[in-house]
XYZ file of C-alpha atoms in Angstrom:
538
model
C 106.729 107.239 54.530
C 109.427 105.790 51.979
C 112.982 106.598 53.466
C 114.733 109.442 51.941
C 118.320 108.802 50.976
C 120.930 110.706 52.752
C 121.455 114.247 51.120
C 124.505 116.141 51.041
C 124.607 119.236 53.549
C 125.398 122.666 52.241
C 129.168 123.686 53.031
C 129.602 127.018 54.780
C 132.632 127.991 52.916
C 133.163 131.811 54.188
C 134.917 132.756 50.842
C 132.352 131.505 48.497
C 129.491 132.809 50.584
C 130.950 136.252 50.935
C 130.979 136.149 47.135
C 127.507 134.784 47.044
C 126.401 137.842 49.218
C 128.007 140.364 47.155
C 125.848 138.873 44.107
C 122.656 138.881 46.011
C 123.171 142.549 47.079
C 124.471 143.642 43.548
C 121.170 142.104 42.088
C 119.092 144.074 45.125
C 117.778 140.369 46.014
C 115.547 141.825 48.985
C 111.877 141.572 49.794
C 110.507 144.821 48.621
C 112.334 144.742 45.092
C 110.881 141.133 44.692
C 107.430 142.363 45.829
C 107.749 144.985 43.551
C 108.879 142.694 40.509
C 106.034 140.397 40.887
C 103.346 142.466 42.671
C 101.695 142.011 46.046
C 98.996 139.959 44.907
C 101.414 137.337 43.748
C 103.740 137.673 46.516
C 100.725 137.017 49.009
C 99.718 134.112 46.881
C 103.051 132.260 47.199
C 102.495 132.470 51.046
C 99.522 130.157 50.293
C 101.583 127.562 47.981
C 100.659 129.212 44.871
C 103.383 130.049 42.426
C 101.621 130.491 39.302
C 100.895 134.078 39.653
C 104.502 135.109 40.158
C 105.258 132.950 36.887
C 102.704 134.950 35.166
C 103.903 138.167 36.408
C 107.556 137.909 35.391
C 106.985 135.668 32.117
C 109.768 136.640 29.591
C 111.923 138.418 32.218
C 115.813 137.412 32.186
C 117.283 139.980 34.407
C 119.350 138.994 37.329
C 116.733 139.664 39.921
C 113.928 137.680 37.978
C 116.682 134.621 37.550
C 117.318 134.517 41.359
C 113.698 135.151 42.244
C 112.765 131.919 40.100
C 115.755 129.962 41.221
C 115.863 130.655 44.979
C 112.225 131.862 46.139
C 110.208 129.327 43.840
C 113.154 126.801 43.937
C 112.798 126.233 39.954
C 115.761 125.176 37.789
C 116.812 128.149 35.478
C 119.086 128.123 32.470
C 122.966 127.776 33.292
C 123.866 130.858 31.290
C 121.350 133.153 33.032
C 122.554 132.025 36.589
C 125.972 132.452 35.472
C 125.221 136.129 34.773
C 123.114 136.740 37.893
C 126.090 135.478 40.285
C 129.295 136.408 38.366
C 131.292 136.504 41.456
C 130.184 133.054 42.809
C 129.597 131.355 39.407
C 127.613 128.242 38.943
C 130.722 126.278 40.040
C 130.763 128.042 43.402
C 126.854 127.376 43.895
C 127.726 123.562 43.243
C 130.872 123.736 45.683
C 128.469 125.277 48.228
C 126.051 122.353 48.001
C 123.400 124.921 47.165
C 122.760 123.883 43.409
C 123.623 121.365 40.796
C 124.439 121.625 37.272
C 122.190 119.511 35.225
C 122.924 119.728 31.265
C 121.845 123.359 30.217
C 120.197 123.940 33.561
C 121.227 124.821 37.082
C 118.940 122.858 39.623
C 118.456 124.631 43.220
C 119.047 122.222 46.027
C 117.763 124.896 48.524
C 115.488 127.950 48.878
C 117.248 131.301 49.793
C 114.547 133.952 50.840
C 115.132 137.576 52.114
C 113.629 137.741 55.761
C 113.197 141.448 57.146
C 113.077 142.189 60.755
C 112.765 145.049 63.122
C 114.301 145.285 66.648
C 115.675 148.043 68.804
C 118.484 148.764 66.562
C 116.553 149.480 63.604
C 115.293 147.689 60.401
C 117.298 144.961 58.670
C 116.952 141.889 56.537
C 118.826 138.637 56.232
C 119.125 136.134 53.514
C 117.895 132.668 54.932
C 118.686 129.373 53.199
C 116.623 126.128 53.997
C 115.531 123.163 52.412
C 113.082 123.178 49.221
C 109.648 123.344 50.490
C 106.682 121.480 49.382
C 105.841 124.140 46.707
C 109.135 123.460 45.058
C 109.124 119.623 45.926
C 105.681 118.955 44.868
C 105.522 116.286 47.475
C 105.500 115.717 51.226
C 108.652 116.700 53.196
C 111.475 114.338 53.853
C 111.950 113.635 57.482
C 115.275 115.650 57.772
C 113.863 118.879 56.250
C 115.266 122.144 57.565
C 112.624 124.545 57.852
C 112.941 128.154 56.723
C 111.394 131.121 58.630
C 107.727 130.426 59.452
C 105.205 131.864 61.862
C 106.599 130.247 64.708
C 109.912 131.754 64.106
C 108.578 134.930 63.819
C 106.432 134.704 66.923
C 109.528 133.604 68.937
C 111.352 136.786 67.546
C 108.602 139.065 68.826
C 108.510 137.258 72.200
C 112.537 137.838 72.957
C 113.208 140.556 75.309
C 115.169 143.239 73.707
C 117.933 143.544 76.073
C 121.853 143.243 75.690
C 123.388 140.142 77.172
C 126.698 138.711 77.364
C 125.990 134.955 76.451
C 123.028 133.647 74.707
C 121.924 130.077 73.836
C 119.697 129.251 70.894
C 118.498 125.644 71.599
C 117.247 123.675 68.491
C 118.510 126.509 66.029
C 117.115 124.940 62.911
C 117.946 127.264 59.939
C 119.621 129.698 62.637
C 117.188 132.653 62.179
C 117.038 133.105 65.988
C 120.756 132.900 66.462
C 121.285 135.461 64.060
C 118.632 137.813 65.615
C 119.959 137.459 69.123
C 123.277 137.957 67.973
C 122.496 141.575 67.398
C 122.157 142.144 71.318
C 124.698 139.455 72.467
C 128.407 139.234 72.743
C 128.408 135.527 72.194
C 125.711 133.014 70.980
C 125.954 129.340 71.189
C 123.363 127.527 68.707
C 122.668 123.832 69.024
C 120.461 121.262 67.199
C 120.216 117.539 67.158
C 120.279 117.838 63.330
C 123.607 117.972 61.646
C 121.798 119.295 58.249
C 120.149 122.260 60.257
C 123.517 123.067 61.931
C 124.972 123.225 58.283
C 122.123 125.528 57.335
C 122.510 127.748 60.306
C 126.196 128.056 59.679
C 125.807 129.047 56.063
C 123.158 131.627 57.088
C 125.724 133.090 59.398
C 128.418 133.487 56.956
C 126.128 134.526 54.061
C 124.905 137.357 56.492
C 128.337 138.266 57.903
C 127.438 137.119 61.376
C 130.633 135.841 63.305
C 129.708 135.744 67.098
C 127.710 132.442 66.709
C 129.221 129.098 67.825
C 127.389 126.074 66.411
C 127.198 122.638 68.319
C 125.557 119.413 67.845
C 123.510 117.400 70.411
C 120.079 116.936 71.920
C 118.683 119.317 74.430
C 121.163 120.642 76.825
C 123.748 118.102 76.444
C 126.149 120.385 74.130
C 126.236 123.103 76.920
C 126.470 120.563 79.921
C 127.864 122.802 83.026
C 127.509 125.936 81.023
C 125.116 129.083 82.093
C 123.716 131.736 79.864
C 122.014 135.227 80.330
C 119.300 134.345 77.722
C 118.270 131.093 76.213
C 115.737 131.019 73.273
C 114.199 128.070 71.999
C 111.585 126.943 69.090
C 111.945 123.424 70.207
C 110.627 120.420 68.410
C 107.620 120.546 70.640
C 104.986 118.936 68.372
C 103.285 116.141 69.714
C 103.398 113.146 67.447
C 102.119 109.656 67.864
C 105.186 107.322 68.433
C 103.925 104.880 65.592
C 106.432 103.239 63.072
C 104.234 104.667 60.025
C 104.079 107.942 61.081
C 107.052 110.397 59.875
C 109.166 112.019 62.687
C 110.355 115.441 61.255
C 113.546 116.496 62.887
C 112.614 120.232 62.874
C 109.404 119.776 64.903
C 109.540 116.361 66.597
C 111.525 115.673 69.808
C 110.999 111.920 69.797
C 109.286 111.914 73.221
C 105.651 111.182 74.091
C 103.026 113.721 74.326
C 104.386 117.133 75.925
C 107.389 115.589 77.707
C 109.789 117.796 75.701
C 108.422 120.920 77.146
C 108.214 119.597 80.565
C 111.886 118.532 80.299
C 112.980 121.911 79.055
C 111.250 123.596 82.096
C 112.576 121.226 84.537
C 116.348 121.378 83.025
C 116.605 125.227 81.874
C 117.197 126.908 85.195
C 120.153 124.963 85.727
C 121.779 126.668 82.685
C 120.754 130.301 83.491
C 122.898 132.800 85.149
C 121.414 134.759 88.116
C 118.605 136.919 86.431
C 118.808 135.062 83.336
C 115.648 134.539 81.127
C 114.629 131.545 79.030
C 112.097 131.958 76.386
C 110.370 129.517 74.362
C 107.162 128.131 72.448
C 105.574 125.039 73.419
C 102.511 122.754 73.615
C 100.843 121.397 76.587
C 98.115 118.863 76.849
C 94.984 118.790 78.877
C 95.055 115.236 80.217
C 93.314 112.991 82.525
C 91.089 115.751 83.755
C 93.900 118.158 84.556
C 93.905 121.637 82.624
C 97.213 122.180 80.478
C 98.133 125.163 82.122
C 97.986 123.542 85.620
C 100.203 120.785 84.256
C 102.741 123.204 82.918
C 102.608 125.254 86.331
C 103.702 121.749 88.153
C 106.765 121.513 85.889
C 108.369 124.839 87.007
C 110.853 124.468 89.668
C 110.120 126.299 93.096
C 111.556 129.605 93.377
C 111.709 130.417 89.668
C 109.954 133.217 88.272
C 107.584 131.974 85.482
C 105.068 133.612 82.882
C 103.156 131.156 80.679
C 100.692 132.601 78.106
C 98.331 130.357 76.278
C 97.588 131.740 72.743
C 95.127 129.075 71.628
C 93.789 125.639 72.575
C 92.947 122.942 69.867
C 91.029 119.956 69.945
C 92.829 116.740 69.239
C 91.160 116.467 65.718
C 92.099 120.208 64.877
C 95.566 119.706 66.184
C 96.211 116.312 64.332
C 94.835 117.961 60.990
C 97.236 121.161 61.645
C 100.415 118.968 61.792
C 99.407 116.447 59.246
C 99.231 119.205 56.620
C 102.240 120.982 57.742
C 104.212 117.897 56.785
C 102.673 118.354 53.146
C 100.044 115.663 53.433
C 96.536 116.893 52.317
C 93.070 115.463 53.045
C 92.930 114.179 49.291
C 96.180 112.277 49.814
C 96.432 108.540 50.149
C 98.087 108.602 53.432
C 95.882 111.143 55.542
C 93.282 108.980 56.882
C 95.803 106.679 58.255
C 97.749 109.479 59.885
C 94.791 110.983 61.325
C 93.781 107.735 62.840
C 97.225 107.396 64.572
C 97.043 110.752 65.860
C 93.382 110.531 67.495
C 93.944 107.088 68.627
C 97.045 108.324 70.449
C 95.569 111.156 72.054
C 92.465 109.017 72.963
C 94.824 106.156 74.663
C 96.347 109.017 76.908
C 92.923 110.983 77.753
C 93.946 114.237 76.099
C 91.150 116.496 75.699
C 92.796 119.600 74.274
C 96.540 120.916 73.248
C 97.500 124.341 74.311
C 99.880 126.498 72.566
C 101.695 129.431 73.809
C 104.743 131.269 75.040
C 106.886 130.474 78.141
C 109.129 132.691 80.086
C 111.308 131.480 82.807
C 113.604 133.715 84.838
C 116.370 132.731 87.706
C 116.048 134.786 90.679
C 119.403 136.707 91.586
C 121.617 134.833 93.924
C 120.573 134.408 97.736
C 123.275 136.884 99.001
C 121.790 139.823 97.102
C 118.324 138.985 97.902
C 119.379 139.180 101.556
C 120.936 142.438 101.091
C 117.933 143.967 99.193
C 115.751 142.504 102.058
C 117.933 144.156 104.651
C 117.680 147.778 102.921
C 113.858 147.466 102.468
C 111.770 150.062 104.020
C 109.582 149.151 106.905
C 105.989 147.873 106.009
C 102.939 149.080 107.752
C 99.490 148.354 108.709
C 96.207 150.589 108.082
C 94.274 151.834 111.027
C 91.522 154.512 111.036
C 94.040 156.868 112.431
C 96.607 156.423 109.772
C 99.243 154.236 108.402
C 101.471 152.890 111.279
C 104.937 151.490 110.089
C 106.086 148.165 111.285
C 109.480 146.927 111.652
C 110.961 144.405 109.267
C 111.197 141.110 111.375
C 114.007 139.931 109.167
C 115.070 139.486 105.341
C 112.682 137.614 103.222
C 112.773 136.340 99.615
C 110.314 137.964 97.434
C 107.474 135.873 96.205
C 108.437 134.424 92.708
C 106.491 135.707 89.457
C 103.746 133.100 88.956
C 101.599 134.118 86.003
C 99.744 131.112 83.924
C 96.926 132.918 81.902
C 95.201 132.848 78.392
C 95.500 135.773 76.256
C 93.839 135.284 72.719
C 93.858 138.920 71.663
C 96.521 140.331 69.689
C 99.629 141.620 71.851
C 101.738 144.733 70.336
C 105.469 144.822 71.229
C 105.293 141.535 73.071
C 109.101 141.398 74.118
C 108.736 145.130 75.584
C 105.276 144.081 77.086
C 107.089 141.069 78.919
C 109.834 143.209 80.017
C 107.486 145.684 81.361
C 105.878 143.029 83.411
C 109.009 141.834 84.963
C 110.159 145.389 85.919
C 106.797 145.648 87.636
C 107.073 142.721 89.463
C 110.216 143.645 90.752
C 109.168 146.973 91.630
C 106.539 145.318 93.743
C 109.097 143.145 95.554
C 109.048 145.701 98.708
C 105.396 146.529 98.451
C 103.554 148.932 96.354
C 105.521 151.900 95.407
C 104.662 155.165 97.433
C 103.618 157.225 94.294
C 102.062 155.955 91.286
C 100.907 157.309 87.710
C 98.443 156.159 85.406
C 100.059 154.796 82.229
C 99.835 156.972 79.097
C 97.756 154.361 77.112
C 95.125 153.789 79.728
C 91.582 154.937 79.116
C 88.405 154.741 81.240
C 84.893 153.651 79.840
C 81.676 153.894 81.860
C 78.416 152.154 80.833
C 75.085 153.575 82.189
C 71.722 151.936 81.851
C 69.265 154.292 80.665
C 68.050 156.660 83.434
C 70.694 155.724 85.818
C 72.936 158.321 87.211
C 75.645 155.911 88.506
C 77.373 153.572 86.082
C 76.628 150.037 85.951
C 80.144 149.331 84.424
C 83.546 150.628 84.782
C 86.268 149.619 82.846
C 90.064 150.413 82.454
C 91.374 149.915 78.924
C 95.078 149.501 77.914
C 95.937 150.688 74.625
C 99.211 149.064 74.097
C 100.875 145.871 75.366
C 98.485 142.995 76.348
C 95.418 145.778 75.695
C 93.813 144.571 78.820
C 90.544 145.411 79.492
C 89.861 145.474 83.376
C 86.599 146.003 85.421
C 86.657 148.136 88.398
C 84.321 149.525 91.015
C 83.915 153.212 91.920
C 86.644 153.055 94.617
C 89.329 151.526 92.579
C 88.308 153.881 89.529
C 88.470 156.752 92.127
C 91.982 155.602 93.207
C 93.303 155.242 89.480
C 91.842 158.592 88.595
C 93.911 160.198 91.534
C 97.215 158.802 90.691
C 98.878 161.703 89.316
C 102.472 161.025 90.731
C 102.057 163.641 93.101
C 99.736 162.341 96.065
C 101.037 159.149 97.855
C 99.148 155.875 97.845
C 98.074 156.267 101.237
C 96.872 159.839 100.680
C 94.496 158.707 98.003
C 93.309 155.808 99.925
C 92.727 157.823 103.121
C 90.619 160.509 101.210
C 88.780 157.568 99.591
C 87.853 156.084 102.934
C 86.725 159.317 104.043
C 84.595 159.864 101.048
C 83.037 156.314 101.178
C 82.838 156.419 105.004
C 84.455 153.275 105.230
C 87.325 151.969 107.661
C 90.874 152.792 106.300
C 92.028 149.346 107.046
C 89.031 147.722 105.424
C 89.272 149.697 102.275
C 93.114 149.161 101.938
C 92.380 145.538 102.324
C 90.143 145.304 99.515
C 92.319 147.620 97.192
C 95.549 146.526 97.938
C 95.735 143.195 95.976
C 93.900 144.977 92.869
C 96.227 147.881 92.866
C 99.212 145.504 92.694
C 97.648 143.690 89.767
C 96.997 147.104 88.063
C 100.826 147.591 88.674
C 101.872 144.064 87.222
C 99.752 144.632 84.292
C 101.170 148.053 83.463
C 97.958 150.154 83.763
C 99.641 151.790 86.962
C 103.698 152.826 86.837
C 105.968 153.746 89.685
C 106.212 157.465 89.365
C 109.843 157.670 89.595
C 110.139 154.943 86.821
C 107.734 156.927 84.517
C 109.601 160.277 84.819
């Protein structure tokens, strides 16, 4: 790719950005008014890279909203007089001073796009104005290597992933245009946002000031270098995890390429992040991992997590080397009809073949640092006695000494849609903690759980019994009559052992044998949120 000359970065002038925010607000420059201006079909077409439907829908319009939509959403030059009228507080001179546009004769030429991005979190519904570099639709060509991406699918996925809990200090590692830092700032007292790209940091600072966010601090540097020696209650990251062949003529986009070989960047993050988490602190990120040399990608990711750390890795999809290469070559704006496509595809496939990569997984990673050892010991000392099952009843056994609860280790593939992902992950952590001292004394079936029984024609007994979860991960779990009977009796009134004893009598099996069979499966139903501790459900 031809080298792109250095470009001036946007400038986060607070006074001018407050004026611009007032102009955008006065023009009602928001998602719904824009969608109403040019129609749903044209709006959806823009997401596919087509802007002609919008141009046809608003042909002849010269009001402020239409002018700003063409200037900022489509990235098209607009008449100087129309822009001056649309942003009277900022003026064209102000846009030029901010580095967002330039005056070119009778026209104002946008240097960035600014698009409204709506969001929903625990505090309600809101919307940001997010500035980023002109995309391939506006440029009409492939992207420059220092391109700062706006809000894409990965950004929205990470936003859904983050656990919605208030924290004191948060870190957004690899902030890009700053969207995650803005979202996290709504429930963090202080946010540090870092990036290896000075241009990205400039955009992130512009976006924070444009949206009136003042509790975010921006720092330049790679990975955890800018926060050496610091710890955070929450770390979020959409890191530059894309696997790219390290060949001279393959472009390395700052927003997606970390400069390392294969999935080494994700490995480095998992090995390093725990050092920057406070006790109980959580790190959440997106990532890729390779199945390589006969070792499954999830197993490789498991080996990167330090001992004693809680880890939950969810693989959402797995691509072949060919599908992966095509996806990211297109992402850079190079299409199969373009001259360089075959050369780039060959470089990607040669790299995967040389490293024996057979598949590339994509998904979500959650890490949590355990609370400090002294607290764990105190919790263990106050834990109730454990016990063992006998045919005659439940016999308590003394605790032999303080022990550390087993860390959470979940590495799974979940391809079905997940509703309220952040809340579902939080519920999983809470359930894991609730099981630290054993299965709670009383359990209650979650309100979204239903049971389905399948019978073969003429059979009285079901051949298949399934528990189905309506929310969260929407899991479907096959159970046998004993476990189905246990779940059906979990009304929060009977104790776990009362139910198991009754089932042992019903099925005429020793209590110890039935408990040994049911106990791990009951734990899993609690972990998955199908069964809830009765006191927590009240």
